[in-house]
């Protein structure tokens, strides 16, 4: 079905869009809708909207943890859909772009339409508003200083395996025995003491926690985590507190690669140390959402390069067939100069991406090695037409390798042990301002 709403726009310009909705289904599928503005899909990234459901784990009422089996080991909790109102700012489902989309509307009467693709929902409101860029962390520090905010005194400890809500039923607590200090721990019984890894690695998935603050002040948020999935790279998360991203850098939180467990504050990898957050007394929510962060631009660029390289391969195949004769003069430069030029352009593009990743991460790794190999082959084939036919099979293999690289880079896995909000660290960051 398709539902349309008339909307009167007071002024021509760009508007962000927010939908307030509630799931009407308890099925495990996510909610999907197709967006139309004035009966047209505005652009391909906004064609399909993915709206998450809200799931809740069933904890034991007495212990606040999990049910036990006959041996005393903790069982996986039952997970059920919670039918509660949620707000969804229409944004890129692949998180190539961090902030909400902006749509162009002419002054006067317009229509917004949603077409059902999957699952039932109830919609209470659709809101259009002029999007304002988030403040930077530097701006926030100046605001803290002007308002005279001081360091908070609470120490708030959250067991990561006990979230209030999750976005999918597949995100559930797991157990870890790679470290003796992962809490809680038992020598013989299974203790579900962590959450994450492959259960929480796809863009758009989120975990949410509730916590209470007694004393207002500036707090750092520290995590014990392990990111051993992407060698030589980092994974990203987006942070929201009470439903809002506090400042721009919170779209690009960074968890660096290491085979060991790490403890550190939330940061985007900059030289400012851990971020400070001002928290008022009362109840709050903290949500960590899987995103590509800075990797979004990298993945998008490599994806575009892969598409162009594949097109070049198919053009060459039309001339040579699947089994080219390496001793034959096909006249590639004369017959398909644009294809040769494309290979050289994409070689340079992949080298630039490799250099950018090296700059971000501080060193080269297996991820950059893959890009360098493909870039070198393209440079070799594009620079000498005699190298095209003998290396066409290699190019086909490398196209598959590049596709695997893209898929692995999109898998943003990280494991969490605990989260601690405290006012005891990075005291000087605010006072310097």
C-alpha positions as a Python dict, from the first residue, in 0.01 Angstrom:
ca = {
    (1, 'X'): (0, 0, 0),
    (2, 'X'): (96, 362, -53),
    (3, 'X'): (-3, 655, 166),
    (4, 'X'): (41, 1021, 69),
    (5, 'X'): (28, 1334, 282),
    (6, 'X'): (-6, 1693, 157),
    (7, 'X'): (240, 1938, 308),
    (8, 'X'): (251, 2314, 271),
    (9, 'X'): (609, 2444, 255),
    (10, 'X'): (644, 2807, 371),
    (11, 'X'): (981, 2867, 204),
    (12, 'X'): (1174, 2702, -78),
    (13, 'X'): (1481, 2519, 49),
    (14, 'X'): (1634, 2204, 195),
    (15, 'X'): (1456, 2019, 473),
    (16, 'X'): (1544, 1713, 680),
    (17, 'X'): (1266, 1468, 758),
    (18, 'X'): (1182, 1275, 1075),
    (19, 'X'): (925, 998, 1118),
    (20, 'X'): (773, 906, 1453),
    (21, 'X'): (656, 546, 1439),
    (22, 'X'): (584, 228, 1630),
    (23, 'X'): (616, -128, 1505),
    (24, 'X'): (283, -305, 1462),
    (25, 'X'): (445, -646, 1412),
    (26, 'X'): (639, -884, 1632),
    (27, 'X'): (814, -1057, 1343),
    (28, 'X'): (1194, -1056, 1321),
    (29, 'X'): (1208, -868, 990),
    (30, 'X'): (1307, -503, 988),
    (31, 'X'): (1066, -237, 862),
    (32, 'X'): (1116, -107, 511),
    (33, 'X'): (943, 171, 320),
    (34, 'X'): (993, 345, -13),
    (35, 'X'): (994, 727, -6),
    (36, 'X'): (843, 954, -269),
    (37, 'X'): (839, 1332, -276),
    (38, 'X'): (588, 1472, -523),
    (39, 'X'): (547, 1118, -664),
    (40, 'X'): (920, 1078, -737),
    (41, 'X'): (1202, 902, -554),
    (42, 'X'): (1433, 1196, -468),
    (43, 'X'): (1762, 1004, -513),
    (44, 'X'): (1876, 642, -498),
    (45, 'X'): (2013, 650, -141),
    (46, 'X'): (1670, 759, -16),
    (47, 'X'): (1475, 503, -214),
    (48, 'X'): (1446, 253, 71),
    (49, 'X'): (1407, 352, 434),
    (50, 'X'): (1511, 96, 696),
    (51, 'X'): (1334, 156, 1026),
    (52, 'X'): (1451, -58, 1315),
    (53, 'X'): (1229, -226, 1570),
    (54, 'X'): (1299, -212, 1942),
    (55, 'X'): (1380, -541, 2115),
    (56, 'X'): (1409, -612, 2486),
    (57, 'X'): (1584, -899, 2666),
    (58, 'X'): (1399, -1086, 2940),
    (59, 'X'): (1617, -1065, 3251),
    (60, 'X'): (1569, -1255, 3575),
    (61, 'X'): (1369, -1036, 3816),
    (62, 'X'): (1571, -1134, 4123),
    (63, 'X'): (1927, -1110, 3991),
    (64, 'X'): (1875, -865, 3704),
    (65, 'X'): (2082, -1099, 3488),
    (66, 'X'): (1999, -1422, 3305),
    (67, 'X'): (1819, -1744, 3379),
    (68, 'X'): (2044, -2038, 3475),
    (69, 'X'): (2043, -2392, 3343),
    (70, 'X'): (2078, -2702, 3560),
    (71, 'X'): (2456, -2664, 3576),
    (72, 'X'): (2442, -2298, 3682),
    (73, 'X'): (2546, -2157, 3344),
    (74, 'X'): (2369, -1848, 3214),
    (75, 'X'): (2122, -1904, 2932),
    (76, 'X'): (2063, -1681, 2632),
    (77, 'X'): (1774, -1448, 2723),
    (78, 'X'): (1441, -1450, 2545),
    (79, 'X'): (1413, -1141, 2326),
    (80, 'X'): (1081, -977, 2242),
    (81, 'X'): (965, -676, 2041),
    (82, 'X'): (870, -373, 2251),
    (83, 'X'): (600, -164, 2088),
    (84, 'X'): (717, 184, 2178),
    (85, 'X'): (736, 511, 1988),
    (86, 'X'): (1064, 578, 1807),
    (87, 'X'): (1193, 864, 1596),
    (88, 'X'): (1379, 805, 1271),
    (89, 'X'): (1561, 1088, 1095),
    (90, 'X'): (1582, 978, 733),
    (91, 'X'): (1948, 907, 660),
    (92, 'X'): (2170, 679, 455),
    (93, 'X'): (2105, 317, 554),
    (94, 'X'): (2460, 227, 454),
    (95, 'X'): (2598, 516, 668),
    (96, 'X'): (2824, 633, 385),
    (97, 'X'): (2692, 974, 491),
    (98, 'X'): (2684, 1043, 865),
    (99, 'X'): (2416, 1311, 895),
    (100, 'X'): (2047, 1304, 793),
    (101, 'X'): (1950, 1360, 432),
    (102, 'X'): (1820, 1699, 322),
    (103, 'X'): (1542, 1714, 63),
    (104, 'X'): (1462, 2002, -169),
    (105, 'X'): (1108, 2138, -149),
    (106, 'X'): (954, 2422, -349),
    (107, 'X'): (738, 2675, -166),
    (108, 'X'): (372, 2581, -169),
    (109, 'X'): (185, 2252, -179),
    (110, 'X'): (389, 1930, -195),
    (111, 'X'): (324, 1564, -119),
    (112, 'X'): (518, 1306, 79),
    (113, 'X'): (441, 938, 16),
    (114, 'X'): (547, 616, 181),
    (115, 'X'): (501, 283, 6),
    (116, 'X'): (495, -35, 212),
    (117, 'X'): (772, -282, 129),
    (118, 'X'): (802, -494, 443),
    (119, 'X'): (636, -512, 786),
    (120, 'X'): (354, -309, 940),
    (121, 'X'): (401, 15, 1135),
    (122, 'X'): (193, 286, 1295),
    (123, 'X'): (297, 642, 1211),
    (124, 'X'): (205, 925, 1445),
    (125, 'X'): (390, 1215, 1280),
    (126, 'X'): (618, 1317, 995),
    (127, 'X'): (821, 1626, 1069),
    (128, 'X'): (1010, 1850, 824),
    (129, 'X'): (1271, 2089, 962),
    (130, 'X'): (1573, 2289, 844),
    (131, 'X'): (1875, 2081, 935),
    (132, 'X'): (2146, 2258, 1132),
    (133, 'X'): (2501, 2129, 1138),
    (134, 'X'): (2608, 1980, 1468),
    (135, 'X'): (2858, 2180, 1675),
    (136, 'X'): (3218, 2061, 1679),
    (137, 'X'): (3380, 1931, 1995),
    (138, 'X'): (3586, 2251, 2013),
    (139, 'X'): (3261, 2450, 2014),
    (140, 'X'): (3129, 2231, 2294),
    (141, 'X'): (3439, 2288, 2505),
    (142, 'X'): (3395, 2664, 2468),
    (143, 'X'): (3029, 2629, 2568),
    (144, 'X'): (3129, 2426, 2876),
    (145, 'X'): (3379, 2692, 2978),
    (146, 'X'): (3135, 2984, 2928),
    (147, 'X'): (2869, 2811, 3136),
    (148, 'X'): (3118, 2724, 3408),
    (149, 'X'): (3056, 2349, 3397),
    (150, 'X'): (3275, 2150, 3634),
    (151, 'X'): (3372, 1788, 3658),
    (152, 'X'): (3102, 1542, 3764),
    (153, 'X'): (3150, 1334, 4076),
    (154, 'X'): (2946, 1021, 3998),
    (155, 'X'): (3093, 693, 3882),
    (156, 'X'): (2836, 506, 3672),
    (157, 'X'): (2913, 146, 3577),
    (158, 'X'): (2712, -35, 3307),
    (159, 'X'): (2752, -404, 3226),
    (160, 'X'): (2760, -404, 2846),
    (161, 'X'): (2586, -742, 2829),
    (162, 'X'): (2276, -593, 2996),
    (163, 'X'): (2138, -337, 2748),
    (164, 'X'): (1793, -188, 2797),
    (165, 'X'): (1705, -227, 2428),
    (166, 'X'): (1862, -352, 2103),
    (167, 'X'): (1767, -299, 1739),
    (168, 'X'): (1756, -668, 1638),
    (169, 'X'): (1680, -995, 1813),
    (170, 'X'): (2016, -1132, 1692),
    (171, 'X'): (2203, -888, 1920),
    (172, 'X'): (2229, -1085, 2243),
    (173, 'X'): (2491, -1136, 2517),
    (174, 'X'): (2777, -1376, 2452),
    (175, 'X'): (3050, -1515, 2676),
    (176, 'X'): (3422, -1449, 2663),
    (177, 'X'): (3706, -1650, 2813),
    (178, 'X'): (3998, -1484, 2635),
    (179, 'X'): (4062, -1264, 2937),
    (180, 'X'): (4051, -1361, 3305),
    (181, 'X'): (3933, -1013, 3407),
    (182, 'X'): (3628, -996, 3181),
    (183, 'X'): (3342, -956, 3424),
    (184, 'X'): (3172, -1169, 3545),
    (185, 'X'): (3392, -1476, 3502),
    (186, 'X'): (3374, -1838, 3618),
    (187, 'X'): (3618, -2125, 3573),
    (188, 'X'): (3362, -2389, 3472),
    (189, 'X'): (3028, -2217, 3408),
    (190, 'X'): (2923, -2008, 3111),
    (191, 'X'): (2879, -1644, 3208),
    (192, 'X'): (2729, -1416, 2945),
    (193, 'X'): (2969, -1130, 3012),
    (194, 'X'): (3005, -943, 2681),
    (195, 'X'): (2805, -827, 2383),
    (196, 'X'): (2899, -754, 2024),
    (197, 'X'): (3135, -912, 1770),
    (198, 'X'): (2947, -1058, 1471),
    (199, 'X'): (2618, -1004, 1658),
    (200, 'X'): (2663, -627, 1634),
    (201, 'X'): (2856, -535, 1322),
    (202, 'X'): (2610, -430, 1050),
    (203, 'X'): (2552, -60, 987),
    (204, 'X'): (2237, 70, 1151),
    (205, 'X'): (2234, -183, 1436),
    (206, 'X'): (2230, -24, 1782),
    (207, 'X'): (2245, -101, 2154),
    (208, 'X'): (2087, 126, 2413),
    (209, 'X'): (2146, 162, 2788),
    (210, 'X'): (1960, 348, 3061),
    (211, 'X'): (2150, 513, 3346),
    (212, 'X'): (2094, 764, 3625),
    (213, 'X'): (2306, 1067, 3718),
    (214, 'X'): (2296, 1207, 4070),
    (215, 'X'): (2527, 1507, 4028),
    (216, 'X'): (2548, 1732, 3723),
    (217, 'X'): (2885, 1778, 3560),
    (218, 'X'): (3129, 1684, 3287),
    (219, 'X'): (3184, 1314, 3239),
    (220, 'X'): (3404, 1096, 3021),
    (221, 'X'): (3260, 767, 2895),
    (222, 'X'): (3512, 482, 2906),
    (223, 'X'): (3472, 135, 2760),
    (224, 'X'): (3651, -195, 2789),
    (225, 'X'): (3643, -337, 2438),
    (226, 'X'): (3814, -568, 2195),
    (227, 'X'): (3845, -500, 1823),
    (228, 'X'): (4041, -779, 1660),
    (229, 'X'): (3832, -810, 1344),
    (230, 'X'): (3981, -556, 1099),
    (231, 'X'): (4356, -591, 1098),
    (232, 'X'): (4529, -256, 1052),
    (233, 'X'): (4197, -66, 1052),
    (234, 'X'): (3941, 54, 1303),
    (235, 'X'): (3566, 20, 1344),
    (236, 'X'): (3323, 302, 1415),
    (237, 'X'): (3017, 379, 1619),
    (238, 'X'): (2775, 672, 1644),
    (239, 'X'): (2683, 794, 1992),
    (240, 'X'): (2352, 945, 2093),
    (241, 'X'): (2266, 1060, 2444),
    (242, 'X'): (1895, 1108, 2514),
    (243, 'X'): (1825, 1064, 2142),
    (244, 'X'): (2067, 1332, 2017),
    (245, 'X'): (2421, 1326, 1879),
    (246, 'X'): (2605, 1561, 2122),
    (247, 'X'): (2850, 1699, 1863),
    (248, 'X'): (2979, 1617, 1515),
    (249, 'X'): (3271, 1399, 1624),
    (250, 'X'): (3029, 1159, 1794),
    (251, 'X'): (2936, 1038, 1444),
    (252, 'X'): (3290, 905, 1406),
    (253, 'X'): (3381, 724, 1727),
    (254, 'X'): (3680, 503, 1667),
    (255, 'X'): (3784, 162, 1804),
    (256, 'X'): (4136, 72, 1691),
    (257, 'X'): (4259, -275, 1608),
    (258, 'X'): (4438, -482, 1871),
    (259, 'X'): (4441, -852, 1949),
    (260, 'X'): (4416, -770, 2321),
    (261, 'X'): (4140, -608, 2524),
    (262, 'X'): (4160, -229, 2552),
    (263, 'X'): (4022, 24, 2798),
    (264, 'X'): (3979, 383, 2690),
    (265, 'X'): (3743, 681, 2658),
    (266, 'X'): (3518, 750, 2362),
    (267, 'X'): (3717, 938, 2100),
    (268, 'X'): (3740, 987, 1725),
    (269, 'X'): (4116, 926, 1726),
    (270, 'X'): (4205, 1296, 1747),
    (271, 'X'): (4464, 1455, 1974),
    (272, 'X'): (4210, 1586, 2226),
    (273, 'X'): (4196, 1266, 2433),
    (274, 'X'): (3862, 1138, 2553),
    (275, 'X'): (3545, 1339, 2494),
    (276, 'X'): (3369, 1524, 2779),
    (277, 'X'): (2989, 1515, 2804),
    (278, 'X'): (2774, 1737, 3024),
    (279, 'X'): (2505, 1537, 3205),
    (280, 'X'): (2221, 1681, 3409),
    (281, 'X'): (2087, 1497, 3715),
    (282, 'X'): (1820, 1241, 3628),
    (283, 'X'): (1763, 948, 3394),
    (284, 'X'): (1945, 926, 3060),
    (285, 'X'): (1981, 694, 2764),
    (286, 'X'): (2303, 610, 2582),
    (287, 'X'): (2292, 451, 2239),
    (288, 'X'): (2583, 316, 2035),
    (289, 'X'): (2500, 258, 1668),
    (290, 'X'): (2714, 78, 1412),
    (291, 'X'): (2837, 319, 1146),
    (292, 'X'): (3118, 340, 896),
    (293, 'X'): (3243, 672, 1033),
    (294, 'X'): (3538, 801, 833),
    (295, 'X'): (3543, 462, 660),
    (296, 'X'): (3216, 556, 490),
    (297, 'X'): (3392, 779, 241),
    (298, 'X'): (3664, 517, 188),
    (299, 'X'): (3415, 235, 126),
    (300, 'X'): (3211, 453, -108),
    (301, 'X'): (3520, 545, -313),
    (302, 'X'): (3638, 185, -338),
    (303, 'X'): (3286, 71, -429),
    (304, 'X'): (3277, 324, -715),
    (305, 'X'): (3624, 211, -828),
    (306, 'X'): (3516, -153, -822),
    (307, 'X'): (3216, -75, -1040),
    (308, 'X'): (3435, 106, -1294),
    (309, 'X'): (3699, -168, -1292),
    (310, 'X'): (3432, -433, -1348),
    (311, 'X'): (3292, -234, -1641),
    (312, 'X'): (3642, -215, -1791),
    (313, 'X'): (3686, -590, -1750),
    (314, 'X'): (3356, -658, -1929),
    (315, 'X'): (3452, -424, -2215),
    (316, 'X'): (3780, -609, -2262),
    (317, 'X'): (3598, -944, -2245),
    (318, 'X'): (3371, -838, -2532),
    (319, 'X'): (3680, -807, -2750),
    (320, 'X'): (3897, -1095, -2628),
    (321, 'X'): (3649, -1350, -2503),
    (322, 'X'): (3691, -1545, -2180),
    (323, 'X'): (4024, -1699, -2286),
    (324, 'X'): (4234, -1427, -2453),
    (325, 'X'): (4542, -1505, -2662),
    (326, 'X'): (4830, -1330, -2487),
    (327, 'X'): (5035, -1326, -2809),
    (328, 'X'): (4772, -1156, -3022),
    (329, 'X'): (4767, -782, -3088),
    (330, 'X'): (4411, -679, -3004),
    (331, 'X'): (4472, -306, -3052),
    (332, 'X'): (4328, -209, -2715),
    (333, 'X'): (4449, 152, -2723),
    (334, 'X'): (4297, 205, -3066),
    (335, 'X'): (3965, 28, -3006),
    (336, 'X'): (3894, 117, -2642),
    (337, 'X'): (4101, 418, -2530),
    (338, 'X'): (3845, 514, -2265),
    (339, 'X'): (3870, 171, -2103),
    (340, 'X'): (4250, 200, -2082),
    (341, 'X'): (4216, 548, -1938),
    (342, 'X'): (3965, 423, -1679),
    (343, 'X'): (4208, 158, -1556),
    (344, 'X'): (4480, 418, -1504),
    (345, 'X'): (4239, 654, -1327),
    (346, 'X'): (4116, 381, -1092),
    (347, 'X'): (4474, 276, -1022),
    (348, 'X'): (4549, 627, -900),
    (349, 'X'): (4225, 635, -702),
    (350, 'X'): (4307, 311, -518),
    (351, 'X'): (4659, 433, -440),
    (352, 'X'): (4508, 752, -293),
    (353, 'X'): (4265, 552, -79),
    (354, 'X'): (4552, 332, 41),
    (355, 'X'): (4755, 639, 136),
    (356, 'X'): (4454, 790, 314),
    (357, 'X'): (4399, 473, 519),
    (358, 'X'): (4770, 469, 609),
    (359, 'X'): (4743, 831, 723),
    (360, 'X'): (4435, 758, 934),
    (361, 'X'): (4570, 442, 1096),
    (362, 'X'): (4936, 540, 1118),
    (363, 'X'): (5070, 234, 935),
    (364, 'X'): (5008, 1, 643),
    (365, 'X'): (4836, -333, 693),
    (366, 'X'): (4668, -616, 510),
    (367, 'X'): (4381, -387, 408),
    (368, 'X'): (4609, -140, 229),
    (369, 'X'): (4812, -426, 79),
    (370, 'X'): (4503, -548, -107),
    (371, 'X'): (4437, -203, -252),
    (372, 'X'): (4802, -162, -353),
    (373, 'X'): (4804, -496, -536),
    (374, 'X'): (4494, -412, -739),
    (375, 'X'): (4623, -60, -811),
    (376, 'X'): (4958, -198, -931),
    (377, 'X'): (4790, -446, -1167),
    (378, 'X'): (4569, -174, -1314),
    (379, 'X'): (4870, 53, -1358),
    (380, 'X'): (5057, -225, -1534),
    (381, 'X'): (4770, -311, -1769),
    (382, 'X'): (4677, 50, -1840),
    (383, 'X'): (5036, 153, -1904),
    (384, 'X'): (5119, -123, -2153),
    (385, 'X'): (4851, -277, -2375),
    (386, 'X'): (5067, -588, -2418),
    (387, 'X'): (5004, -663, -2049),
    (388, 'X'): (4624, -662, -2079),
    (389, 'X'): (4556, -1003, -2234),
    (390, 'X'): (4809, -1198, -2019),
    (391, 'X'): (4672, -1041, -1698),
    (392, 'X'): (4298, -1053, -1771),
    (393, 'X'): (4252, -1363, -1554),
    (394, 'X'): (4441, -1190, -1272),
    (395, 'X'): (4215, -886, -1309),
    (396, 'X'): (3908, -1107, -1272),
    (397, 'X'): (4053, -1257, -953),
    (398, 'X'): (4141, -914, -816),
    (399, 'X'): (3788, -788, -881),
    (400, 'X'): (3666, -1066, -653),
    (401, 'X'): (3936, -979, -399),
    (402, 'X'): (3829, -615, -400),
    (403, 'X'): (3467, -719, -346),
    (404, 'X'): (3574, -929, -48),
    (405, 'X'): (3770, -628, 84),
    (406, 'X'): (3456, -415, 64),
    (407, 'X'): (3242, -670, 246),
    (408, 'X'): (3496, -715, 525),
    (409, 'X'): (3539, -338, 565),
    (410, 'X'): (3164, -299, 612),
    (411, 'X'): (3163, -552, 896),
    (412, 'X'): (3224, -328, 1196),
    (413, 'X'): (3258, -582, 1476),
    (414, 'X'): (3362, -491, 1830),
    (415, 'X'): (3303, -664, 2168),
    (416, 'X'): (3211, -467, 2482),
    (417, 'X'): (3270, -575, 2842),
    (418, 'X'): (3158, -268, 3037),
    (419, 'X'): (3092, 106, 3011),
    (420, 'X'): (3191, 352, 3284),
    (421, 'X'): (3090, 720, 3296),
    (422, 'X'): (3311, 916, 3533),
    (423, 'X'): (3434, 1268, 3599),
    (424, 'X'): (3781, 1162, 3705),
    (425, 'X'): (3970, 1180, 3373),
    (426, 'X'): (4082, 1447, 3124),
    (427, 'X'): (4020, 1726, 3374),
    (428, 'X'): (4233, 1977, 3182),
    (429, 'X'): (4051, 1964, 2848),
    (430, 'X'): (3779, 2207, 2955),
    (431, 'X'): (3985, 2432, 3181),
    (432, 'X'): (4230, 2497, 2898),
    (433, 'X'): (3947, 2684, 2728),
}
